[in-house]
Coordinates of C-alpha atoms in Angstrom, one line a residue:
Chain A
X1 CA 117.2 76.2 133.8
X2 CA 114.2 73.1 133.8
X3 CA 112.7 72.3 130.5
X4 CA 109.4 74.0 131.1
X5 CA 111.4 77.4 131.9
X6 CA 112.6 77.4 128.2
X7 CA 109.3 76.0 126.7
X8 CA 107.6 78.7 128.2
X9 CA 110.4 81.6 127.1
X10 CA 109.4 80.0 123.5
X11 CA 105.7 80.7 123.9
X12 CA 107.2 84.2 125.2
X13 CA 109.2 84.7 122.0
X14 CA 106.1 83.1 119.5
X15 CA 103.9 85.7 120.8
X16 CA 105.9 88.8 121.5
X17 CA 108.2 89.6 118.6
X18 CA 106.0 88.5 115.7
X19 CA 103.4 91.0 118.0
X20 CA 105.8 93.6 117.5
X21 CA 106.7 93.3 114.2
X22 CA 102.5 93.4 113.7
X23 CA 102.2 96.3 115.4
X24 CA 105.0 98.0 113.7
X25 CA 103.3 96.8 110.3
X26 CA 99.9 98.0 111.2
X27 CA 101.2 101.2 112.5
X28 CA 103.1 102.1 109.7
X29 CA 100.2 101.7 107.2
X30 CA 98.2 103.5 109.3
X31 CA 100.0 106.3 108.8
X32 CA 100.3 106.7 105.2
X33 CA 96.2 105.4 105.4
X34 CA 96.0 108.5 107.5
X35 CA 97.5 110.6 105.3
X36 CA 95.6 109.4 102.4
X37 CA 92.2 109.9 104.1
X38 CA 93.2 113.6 105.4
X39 CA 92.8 114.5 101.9
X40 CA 90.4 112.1 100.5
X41 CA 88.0 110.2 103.0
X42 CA 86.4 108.6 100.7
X43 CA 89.0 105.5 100.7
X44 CA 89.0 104.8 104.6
X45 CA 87.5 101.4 103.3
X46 CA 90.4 100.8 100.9
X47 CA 92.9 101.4 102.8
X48 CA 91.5 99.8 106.3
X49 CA 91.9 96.3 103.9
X50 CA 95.7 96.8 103.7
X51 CA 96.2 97.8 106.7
X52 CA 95.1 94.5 108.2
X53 CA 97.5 93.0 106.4
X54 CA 101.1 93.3 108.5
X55 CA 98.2 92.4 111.4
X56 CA 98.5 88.5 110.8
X57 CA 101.8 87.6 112.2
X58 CA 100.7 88.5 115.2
X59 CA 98.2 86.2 115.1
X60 CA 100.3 83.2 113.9
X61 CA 102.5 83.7 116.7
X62 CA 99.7 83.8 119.5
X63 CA 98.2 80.3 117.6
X64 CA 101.8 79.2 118.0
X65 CA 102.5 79.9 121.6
X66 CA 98.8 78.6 122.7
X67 CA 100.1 75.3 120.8
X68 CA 102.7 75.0 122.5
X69 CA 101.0 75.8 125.5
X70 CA 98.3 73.1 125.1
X71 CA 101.2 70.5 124.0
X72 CA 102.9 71.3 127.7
X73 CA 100.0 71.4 129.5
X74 CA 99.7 74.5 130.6
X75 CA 96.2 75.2 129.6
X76 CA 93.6 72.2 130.0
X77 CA 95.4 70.3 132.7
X78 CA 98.5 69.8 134.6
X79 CA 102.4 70.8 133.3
X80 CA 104.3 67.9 132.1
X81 CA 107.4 67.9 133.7
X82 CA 110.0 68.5 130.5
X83 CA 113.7 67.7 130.2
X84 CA 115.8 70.3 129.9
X85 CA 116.4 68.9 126.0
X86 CA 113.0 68.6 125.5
X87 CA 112.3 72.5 126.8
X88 CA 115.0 73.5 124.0
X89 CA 113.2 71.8 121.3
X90 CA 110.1 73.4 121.7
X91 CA 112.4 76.7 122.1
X92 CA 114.2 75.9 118.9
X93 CA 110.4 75.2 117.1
X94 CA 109.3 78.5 118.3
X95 CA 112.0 80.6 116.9
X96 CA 110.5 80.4 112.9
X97 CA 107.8 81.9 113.2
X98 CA 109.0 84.1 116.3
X99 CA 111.9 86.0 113.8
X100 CA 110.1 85.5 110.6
X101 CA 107.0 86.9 112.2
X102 CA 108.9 90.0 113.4
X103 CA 110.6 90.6 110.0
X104 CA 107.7 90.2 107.8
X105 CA 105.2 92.4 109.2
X106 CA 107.7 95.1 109.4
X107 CA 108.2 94.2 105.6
X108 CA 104.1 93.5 105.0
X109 CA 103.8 97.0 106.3
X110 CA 106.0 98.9 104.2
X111 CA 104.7 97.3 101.0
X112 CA 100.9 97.9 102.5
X113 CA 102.1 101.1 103.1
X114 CA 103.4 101.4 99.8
X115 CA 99.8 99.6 98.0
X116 CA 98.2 102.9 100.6
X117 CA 100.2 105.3 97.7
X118 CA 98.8 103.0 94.7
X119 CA 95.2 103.2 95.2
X120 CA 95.4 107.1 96.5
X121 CA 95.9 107.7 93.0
X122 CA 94.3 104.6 91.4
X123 CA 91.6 103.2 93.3
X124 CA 90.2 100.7 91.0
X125 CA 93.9 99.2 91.8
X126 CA 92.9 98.1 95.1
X127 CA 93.8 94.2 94.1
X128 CA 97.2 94.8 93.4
X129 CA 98.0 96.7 95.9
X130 CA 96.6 93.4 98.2
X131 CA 98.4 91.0 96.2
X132 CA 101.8 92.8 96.5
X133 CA 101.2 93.1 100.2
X134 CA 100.0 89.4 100.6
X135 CA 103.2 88.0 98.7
X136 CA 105.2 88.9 101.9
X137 CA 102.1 86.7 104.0
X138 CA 103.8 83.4 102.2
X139 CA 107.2 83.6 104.3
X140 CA 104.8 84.2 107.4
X141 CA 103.1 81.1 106.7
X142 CA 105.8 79.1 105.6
X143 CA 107.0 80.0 108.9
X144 CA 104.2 79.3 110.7
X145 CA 103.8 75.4 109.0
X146 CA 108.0 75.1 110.2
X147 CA 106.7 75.9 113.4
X148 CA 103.6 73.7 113.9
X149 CA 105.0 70.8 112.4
X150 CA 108.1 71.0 114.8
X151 CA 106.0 71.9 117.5
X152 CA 103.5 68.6 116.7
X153 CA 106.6 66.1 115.5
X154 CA 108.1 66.6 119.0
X155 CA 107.5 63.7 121.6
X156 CA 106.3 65.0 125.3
Chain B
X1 CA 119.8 115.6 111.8
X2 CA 118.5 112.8 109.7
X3 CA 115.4 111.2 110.8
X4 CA 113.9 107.4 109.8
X5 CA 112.4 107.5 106.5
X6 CA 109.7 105.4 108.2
X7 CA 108.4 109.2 109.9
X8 CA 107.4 110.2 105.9
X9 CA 104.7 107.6 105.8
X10 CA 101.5 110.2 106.8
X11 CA 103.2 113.0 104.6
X12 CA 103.3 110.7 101.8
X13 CA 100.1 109.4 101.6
X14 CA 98.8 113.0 101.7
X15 CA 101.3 113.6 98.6
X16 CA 100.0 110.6 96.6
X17 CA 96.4 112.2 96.8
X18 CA 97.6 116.2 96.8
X19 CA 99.4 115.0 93.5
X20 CA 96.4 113.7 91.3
X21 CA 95.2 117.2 91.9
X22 CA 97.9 119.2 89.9
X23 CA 97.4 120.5 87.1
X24 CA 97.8 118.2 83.9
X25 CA 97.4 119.6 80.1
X26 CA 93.6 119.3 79.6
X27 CA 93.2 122.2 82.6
X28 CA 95.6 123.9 81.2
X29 CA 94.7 123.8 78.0
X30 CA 91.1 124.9 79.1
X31 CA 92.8 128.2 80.7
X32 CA 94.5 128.3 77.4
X33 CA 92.0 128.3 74.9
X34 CA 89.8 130.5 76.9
X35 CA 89.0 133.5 75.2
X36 CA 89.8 136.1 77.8
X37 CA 92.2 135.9 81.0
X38 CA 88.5 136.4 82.7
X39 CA 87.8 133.2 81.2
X40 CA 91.3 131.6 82.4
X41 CA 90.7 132.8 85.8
X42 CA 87.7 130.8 86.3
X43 CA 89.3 127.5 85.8
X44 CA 91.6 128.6 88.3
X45 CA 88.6 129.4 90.6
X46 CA 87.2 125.9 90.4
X47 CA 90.3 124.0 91.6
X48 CA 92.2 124.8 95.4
X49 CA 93.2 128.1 94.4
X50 CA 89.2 129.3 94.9
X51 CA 89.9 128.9 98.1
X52 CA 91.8 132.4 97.7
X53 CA 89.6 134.5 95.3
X54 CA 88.1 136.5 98.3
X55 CA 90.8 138.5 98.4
X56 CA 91.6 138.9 94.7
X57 CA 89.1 142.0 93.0
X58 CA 90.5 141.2 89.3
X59 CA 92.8 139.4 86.8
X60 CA 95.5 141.4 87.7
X61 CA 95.6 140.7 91.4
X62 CA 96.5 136.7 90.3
X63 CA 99.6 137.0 92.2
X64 CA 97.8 137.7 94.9
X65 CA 96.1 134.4 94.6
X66 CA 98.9 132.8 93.4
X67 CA 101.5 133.7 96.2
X68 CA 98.3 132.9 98.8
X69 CA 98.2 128.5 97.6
X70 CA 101.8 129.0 97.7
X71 CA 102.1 129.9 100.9
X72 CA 99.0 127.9 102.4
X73 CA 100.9 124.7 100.6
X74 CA 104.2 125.4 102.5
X75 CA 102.4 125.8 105.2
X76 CA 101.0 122.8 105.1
X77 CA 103.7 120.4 104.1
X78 CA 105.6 122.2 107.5
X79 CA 103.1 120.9 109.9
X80 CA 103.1 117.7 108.2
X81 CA 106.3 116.9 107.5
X82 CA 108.9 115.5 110.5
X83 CA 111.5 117.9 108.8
X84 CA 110.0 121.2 108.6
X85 CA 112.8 122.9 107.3
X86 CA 113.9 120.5 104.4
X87 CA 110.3 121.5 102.8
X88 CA 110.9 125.4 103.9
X89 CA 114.0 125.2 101.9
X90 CA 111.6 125.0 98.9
X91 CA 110.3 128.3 100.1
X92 CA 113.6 130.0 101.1
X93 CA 114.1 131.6 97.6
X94 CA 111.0 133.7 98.4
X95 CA 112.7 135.1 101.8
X96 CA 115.8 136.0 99.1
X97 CA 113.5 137.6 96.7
X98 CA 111.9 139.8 99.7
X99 CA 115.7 140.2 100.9
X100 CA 116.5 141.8 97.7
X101 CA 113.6 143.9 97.4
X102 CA 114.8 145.4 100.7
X103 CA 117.9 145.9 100.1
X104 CA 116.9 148.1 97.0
X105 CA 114.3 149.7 98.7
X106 CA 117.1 151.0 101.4
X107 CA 120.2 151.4 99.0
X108 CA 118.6 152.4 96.1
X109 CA 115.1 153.6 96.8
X110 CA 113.6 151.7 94.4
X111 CA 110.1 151.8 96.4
X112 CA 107.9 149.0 96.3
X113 CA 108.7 148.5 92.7
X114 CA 108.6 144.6 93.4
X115 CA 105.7 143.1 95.4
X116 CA 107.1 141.2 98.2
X117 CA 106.1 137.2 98.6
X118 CA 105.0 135.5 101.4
X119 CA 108.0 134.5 103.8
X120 CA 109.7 131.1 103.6
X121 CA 111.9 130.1 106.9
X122 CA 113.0 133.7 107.7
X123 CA 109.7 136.1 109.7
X124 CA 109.6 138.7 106.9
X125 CA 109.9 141.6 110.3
X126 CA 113.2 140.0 110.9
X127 CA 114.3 140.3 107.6
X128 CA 112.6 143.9 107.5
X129 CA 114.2 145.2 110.8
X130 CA 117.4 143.5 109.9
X131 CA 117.8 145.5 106.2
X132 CA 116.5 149.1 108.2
X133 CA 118.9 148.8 110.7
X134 CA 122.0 147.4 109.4
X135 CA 122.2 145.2 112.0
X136 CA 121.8 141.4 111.0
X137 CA 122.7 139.5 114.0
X138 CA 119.5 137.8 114.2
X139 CA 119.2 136.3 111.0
X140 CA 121.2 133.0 109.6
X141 CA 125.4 133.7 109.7
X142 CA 125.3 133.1 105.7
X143 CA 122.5 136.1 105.3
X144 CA 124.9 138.1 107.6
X145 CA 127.8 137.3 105.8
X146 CA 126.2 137.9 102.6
X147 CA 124.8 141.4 103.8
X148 CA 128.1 142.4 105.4
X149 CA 129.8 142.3 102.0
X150 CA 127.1 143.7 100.3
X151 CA 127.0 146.5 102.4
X152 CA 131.1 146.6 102.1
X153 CA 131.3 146.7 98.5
X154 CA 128.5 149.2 98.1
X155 CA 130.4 151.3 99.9
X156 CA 133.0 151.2 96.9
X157 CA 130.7 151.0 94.2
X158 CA 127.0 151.2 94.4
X159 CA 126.1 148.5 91.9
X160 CA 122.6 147.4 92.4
X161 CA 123.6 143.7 90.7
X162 CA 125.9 143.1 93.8
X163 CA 123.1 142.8 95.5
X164 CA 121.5 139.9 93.6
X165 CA 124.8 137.8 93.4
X166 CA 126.0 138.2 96.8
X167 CA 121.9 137.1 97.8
X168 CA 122.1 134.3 95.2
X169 CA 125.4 132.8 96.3
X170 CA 124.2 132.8 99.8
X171 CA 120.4 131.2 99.0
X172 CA 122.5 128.3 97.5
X173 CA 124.7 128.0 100.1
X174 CA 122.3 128.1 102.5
X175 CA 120.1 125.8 100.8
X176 CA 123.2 123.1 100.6
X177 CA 124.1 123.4 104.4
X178 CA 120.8 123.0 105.6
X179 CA 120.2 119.8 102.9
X180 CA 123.9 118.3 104.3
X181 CA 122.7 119.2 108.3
X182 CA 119.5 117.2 107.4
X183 CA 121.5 114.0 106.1
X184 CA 119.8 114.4 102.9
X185 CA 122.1 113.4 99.9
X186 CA 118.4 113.8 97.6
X187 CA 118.3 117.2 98.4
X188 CA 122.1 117.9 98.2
X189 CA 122.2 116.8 94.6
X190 CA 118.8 118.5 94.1
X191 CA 120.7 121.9 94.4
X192 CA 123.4 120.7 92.8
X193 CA 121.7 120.4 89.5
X194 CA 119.9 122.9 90.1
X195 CA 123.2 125.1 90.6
X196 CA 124.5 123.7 87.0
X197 CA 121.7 125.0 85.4
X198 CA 121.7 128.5 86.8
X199 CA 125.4 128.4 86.1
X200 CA 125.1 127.6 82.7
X201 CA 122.8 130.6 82.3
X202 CA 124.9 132.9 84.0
X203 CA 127.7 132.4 81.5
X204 CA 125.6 132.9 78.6
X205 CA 124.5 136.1 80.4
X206 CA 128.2 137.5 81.5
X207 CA 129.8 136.6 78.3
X208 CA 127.2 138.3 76.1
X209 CA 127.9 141.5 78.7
X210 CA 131.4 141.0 78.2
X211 CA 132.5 141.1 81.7
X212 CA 136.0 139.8 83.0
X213 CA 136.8 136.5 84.1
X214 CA 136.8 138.0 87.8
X215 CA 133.3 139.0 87.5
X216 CA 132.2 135.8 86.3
X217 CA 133.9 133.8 88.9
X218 CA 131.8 136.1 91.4
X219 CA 128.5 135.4 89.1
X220 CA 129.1 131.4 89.3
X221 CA 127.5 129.8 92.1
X222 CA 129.4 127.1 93.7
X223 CA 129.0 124.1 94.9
X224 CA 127.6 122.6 91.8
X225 CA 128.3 119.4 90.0
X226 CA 130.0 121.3 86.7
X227 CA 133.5 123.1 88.0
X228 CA 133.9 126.8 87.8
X229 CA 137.0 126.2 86.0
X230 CA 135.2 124.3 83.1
X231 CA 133.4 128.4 82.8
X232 CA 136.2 130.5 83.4
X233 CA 138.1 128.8 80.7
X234 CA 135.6 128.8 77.9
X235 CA 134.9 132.6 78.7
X236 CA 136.9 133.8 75.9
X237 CA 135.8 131.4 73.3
X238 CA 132.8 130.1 70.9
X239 CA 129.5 128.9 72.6
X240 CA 130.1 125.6 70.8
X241 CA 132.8 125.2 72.5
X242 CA 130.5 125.2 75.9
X243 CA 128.2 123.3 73.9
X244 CA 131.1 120.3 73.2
X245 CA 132.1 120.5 76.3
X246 CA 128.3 119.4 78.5
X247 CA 127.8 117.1 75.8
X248 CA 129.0 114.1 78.2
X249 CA 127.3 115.9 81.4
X250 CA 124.0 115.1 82.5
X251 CA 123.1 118.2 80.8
X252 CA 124.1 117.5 77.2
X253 CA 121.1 117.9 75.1
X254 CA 119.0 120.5 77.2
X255 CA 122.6 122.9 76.8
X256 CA 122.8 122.0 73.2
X257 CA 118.7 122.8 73.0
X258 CA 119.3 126.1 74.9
X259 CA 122.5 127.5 73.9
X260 CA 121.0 127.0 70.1
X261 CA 118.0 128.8 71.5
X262 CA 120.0 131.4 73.1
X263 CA 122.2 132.0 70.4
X264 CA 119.2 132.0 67.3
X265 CA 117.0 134.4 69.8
X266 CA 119.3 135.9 71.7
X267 CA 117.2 134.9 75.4
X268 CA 117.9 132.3 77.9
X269 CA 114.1 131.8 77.5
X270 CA 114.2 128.5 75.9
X271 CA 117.4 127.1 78.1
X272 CA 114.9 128.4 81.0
X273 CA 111.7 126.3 80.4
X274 CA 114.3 123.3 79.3
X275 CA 116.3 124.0 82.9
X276 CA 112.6 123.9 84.1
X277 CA 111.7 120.5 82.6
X278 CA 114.9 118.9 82.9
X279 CA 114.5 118.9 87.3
X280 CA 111.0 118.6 86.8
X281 CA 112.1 114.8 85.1
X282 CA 114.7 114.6 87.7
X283 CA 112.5 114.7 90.4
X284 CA 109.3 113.1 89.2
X285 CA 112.0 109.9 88.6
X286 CA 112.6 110.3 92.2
X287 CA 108.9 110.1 93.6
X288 CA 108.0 106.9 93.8
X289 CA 109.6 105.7 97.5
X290 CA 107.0 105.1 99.7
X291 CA 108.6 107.1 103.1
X292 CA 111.2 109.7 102.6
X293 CA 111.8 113.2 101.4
X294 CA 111.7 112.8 98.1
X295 CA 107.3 113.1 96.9
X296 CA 107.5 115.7 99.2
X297 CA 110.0 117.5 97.5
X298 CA 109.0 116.6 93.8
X299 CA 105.5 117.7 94.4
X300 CA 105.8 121.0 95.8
X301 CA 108.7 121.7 92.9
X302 CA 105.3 120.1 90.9
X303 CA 103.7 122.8 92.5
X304 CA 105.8 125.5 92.0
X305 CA 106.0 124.3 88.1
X306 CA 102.2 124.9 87.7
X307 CA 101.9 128.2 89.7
X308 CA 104.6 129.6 86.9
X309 CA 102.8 127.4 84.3
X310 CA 99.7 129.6 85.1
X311 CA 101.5 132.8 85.3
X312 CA 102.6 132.2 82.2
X313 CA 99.4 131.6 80.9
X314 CA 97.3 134.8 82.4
X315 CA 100.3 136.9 81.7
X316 CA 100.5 135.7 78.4
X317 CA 96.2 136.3 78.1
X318 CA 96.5 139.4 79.6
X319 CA 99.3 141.0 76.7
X320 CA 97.2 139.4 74.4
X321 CA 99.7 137.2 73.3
X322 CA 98.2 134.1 70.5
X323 CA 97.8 131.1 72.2
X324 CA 100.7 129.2 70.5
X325 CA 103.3 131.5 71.4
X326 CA 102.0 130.9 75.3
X327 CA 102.0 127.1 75.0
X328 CA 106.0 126.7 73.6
X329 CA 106.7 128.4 77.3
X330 CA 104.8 126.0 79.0
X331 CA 106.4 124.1 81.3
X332 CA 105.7 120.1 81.5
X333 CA 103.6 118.9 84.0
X334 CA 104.7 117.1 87.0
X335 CA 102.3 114.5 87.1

């Protein structure tokens, strides 16, 4: 396998499972939002906030993989031809944010889920419930910062 | 078959809202001090049971209104919960109730001296058709069992309270099975308390009747946490003795409360409401997982709890009764 092969199986992995963990996240809260808004509409609002949440890692992954992507030329110019070392580092920078991505939106969207309950009951709780969900956001980014730095302290 | 708990996220979120509506004390305090049931009635009529006053002409068609949200609420929690049948099992008591009522009407021709209630998991025809013509191939092997040896022992002696334990046993153990087909553990050791406390009751009952150990063991429900044993044995002595021996269960100060009660008044009313309170703790400890059975389960037993609350209350306005008196039965809230 040539180094660009893996490079571009770690833009794969950057973008696809923190995207499913996201989608897991968001679905998840959407359901209990749902649920809470069949009976009370009034907190479609509300709960729309939290269910952004879990929607994030997605997002770190896609910045992630178009880094990478930038960094190996494949947007904005020609490929640079990468050693087959060089194609498992980026691989091995990807992988943060590609498995923390996944597991903490799955996570983010529980506790959402969870903050959905909370403000059914108590609205003016809202900021809680946000600040619960968003504690899960610091491994995401933590993740994310492993990632970028790796991605930017490799030599092409 | 057990399912994710992930499945409970829509049914929950409906819970967490469906719950701030329950009754709490201030509304039923308000039915309470009211000066006539008329008075009590129109509480009732502002909240979701309006929704059911159409087909009520007075105070004393409440059931009717009651036994209507009841049914509209299990109705409800079916369609939205991915185990329909775990939240019909909440209901299934009111298929046994209608089963009873049948069974007296055919074997004892006690006509329509009990309303029947809406149906739980069992088509009240089937139930109907299966009673008038002794045939009960179509309805759940434990019902069949049940009404085989009813209809077996009757034969013998034609004791109408064979009827309501063979029916009793066989709600319980249906209620168990279904809980252990549907993986849930929650539910199993729902019933299992639940079977405790009906147990505890029924000994009061059979040894103030003075019937024989054999009678009792056919009283007890099994399947609960408490052994049979620990009843059969204590039969023939002191209620202290029964009250010594919960005292390490989970049960220890509601069967000390109750067994006082039953022994200064003389009724399990008291051991009843405590019985009452005692799951409705359980459960409300239980509620807070965000997916799962559980809110599910604790809010239509919340449910349940308020429907007899209000019973209770318009009953109790009806007779006359002083407010006081009506409040000690009250049940606690849920919420």
């Amino acid at each position: 396998m040539t180094g660009s092969v893996l490079a571009l199986l770690g833009v794969a992995l950057a973008v696809v499972l923190p995207g499913i963990g996201s989608a897991f996240g968001v679905g998840l809260v959407g359901q209990s939002a749902a649920g809470v808004v069949t009976e009370d509409p009034d907190k479609f609002g509300q709960t729309l906030l939290l269910q952004a949440l879990p929607g994030t890692q997605g997002i770190y992954g896609l910045l992630t993989g178009f880094i990478i992507m930038l960094q190996i030329g494949v947007i904005g110019g020609e490929m640079v031809p990468l050693t087959p070392e060089q194609g498992q580092a980026i691989l091995m920078a990807a992988l943060p944010i590609a498995i923390v991505g996944l597991l903490s939106a799955i996570y983010q969207g529980q506790a959402a889920a969870a903050g959905v309950g909370l403000i059914a009951k108590r609205p003016e709780e809202l900021g809680k419930a946000i600040i619960y969900a968003v504690m899960v956001e610091t491994y995401a980014v933590l993740a994310l910062l492993a990632s970028i730095m790796l991605i930017f302290g490799l030599q092409m | 078959m057990a399912v994710s708990k992930n499945k409970y996220a829509y049914a929950v979120g409906r819970v967490r809202v469906l719950e701030t509506r329950l009754f709490d004390y201030g509304r039923l305090d308000r039915m309470l001090e009211a000066a006539t049931a008329e008075e009590s009635l129109k509480v009732l009529a502002e909240s979701s049971y309006g929704n059911h006053f159409a087909e009520a002409t007075g105070v004393h068609d409440f059931e009717i209104i009651l036994s209507k949200e009841m049914a509209y609420v299990i109705a409800e929690f079916e369609k939205m919960s991915p185990q329909p049948e775990m939240v019909a099992l909440m209901a299934l008591n009111q298929d046994f109730h209608n089963l009873k009522v049948l069974f007296k009407c055919k074997y004892l021709g006690r006509q329509g001296e009990e309303p029947l209630l809406p149906p739980g998991m069992i088509p009240l025809k089937r139930l109907r058709s299966g009673v008038e013509e002794e045939n009960f191939r179509d309805l759940p092997p434990v019902i069949r069992r049940a009404a085989e040896n009813i209809l077996m022992e009757f034969a013998l002696s034609p004791d109408p309270q064979l009827i309501e334990l063979h029916l009793d046993r066989a709600l319980f153990e249906m209620k168990l099975a279904v809980a252990r087909e549907g993986g849930s553990v929650f539910l199993v050791e729902l019933f299992q308390r639940e079977i405790d406390l009906l147990n505890i009751n029924t000994f009061l009952r059979v040894k103030k009747m003075g019937r024989s150990k054999e009678f009792l063991q056919l009283a007890l429900l099994p399947g609960g946490l408490l052994e049979e044993a620990l009843f059969l044995n204590l039969l023939g002595e002191g209620l202290e003795g029964l009250i010594d021996r919960l005292a390490n269960s989970p049960y220890g100060e509601i069967a000390a409360e109750g067994i006082r009660g039953w022994m200064e008044e003389g009724s399990a009313i008291r051991l009843e409401k405590l019985a009452d309170d005692y799951i409705t703790g359980y459960l409300r400890q239980r509620k807070s997982p965000p997916f799962g059975l559980e809110p599910l389960i604790g809010y239509l037993w919340g449910k349940q709890i308020e429907i007899k609350n209000i019973r209770l209350i318009l009953v109790g306005k009806i007779n006359g009764l002083p407010v006081e008196a009506i409040r000690e039965r009250l049940r606690h809230v849920y919420l």
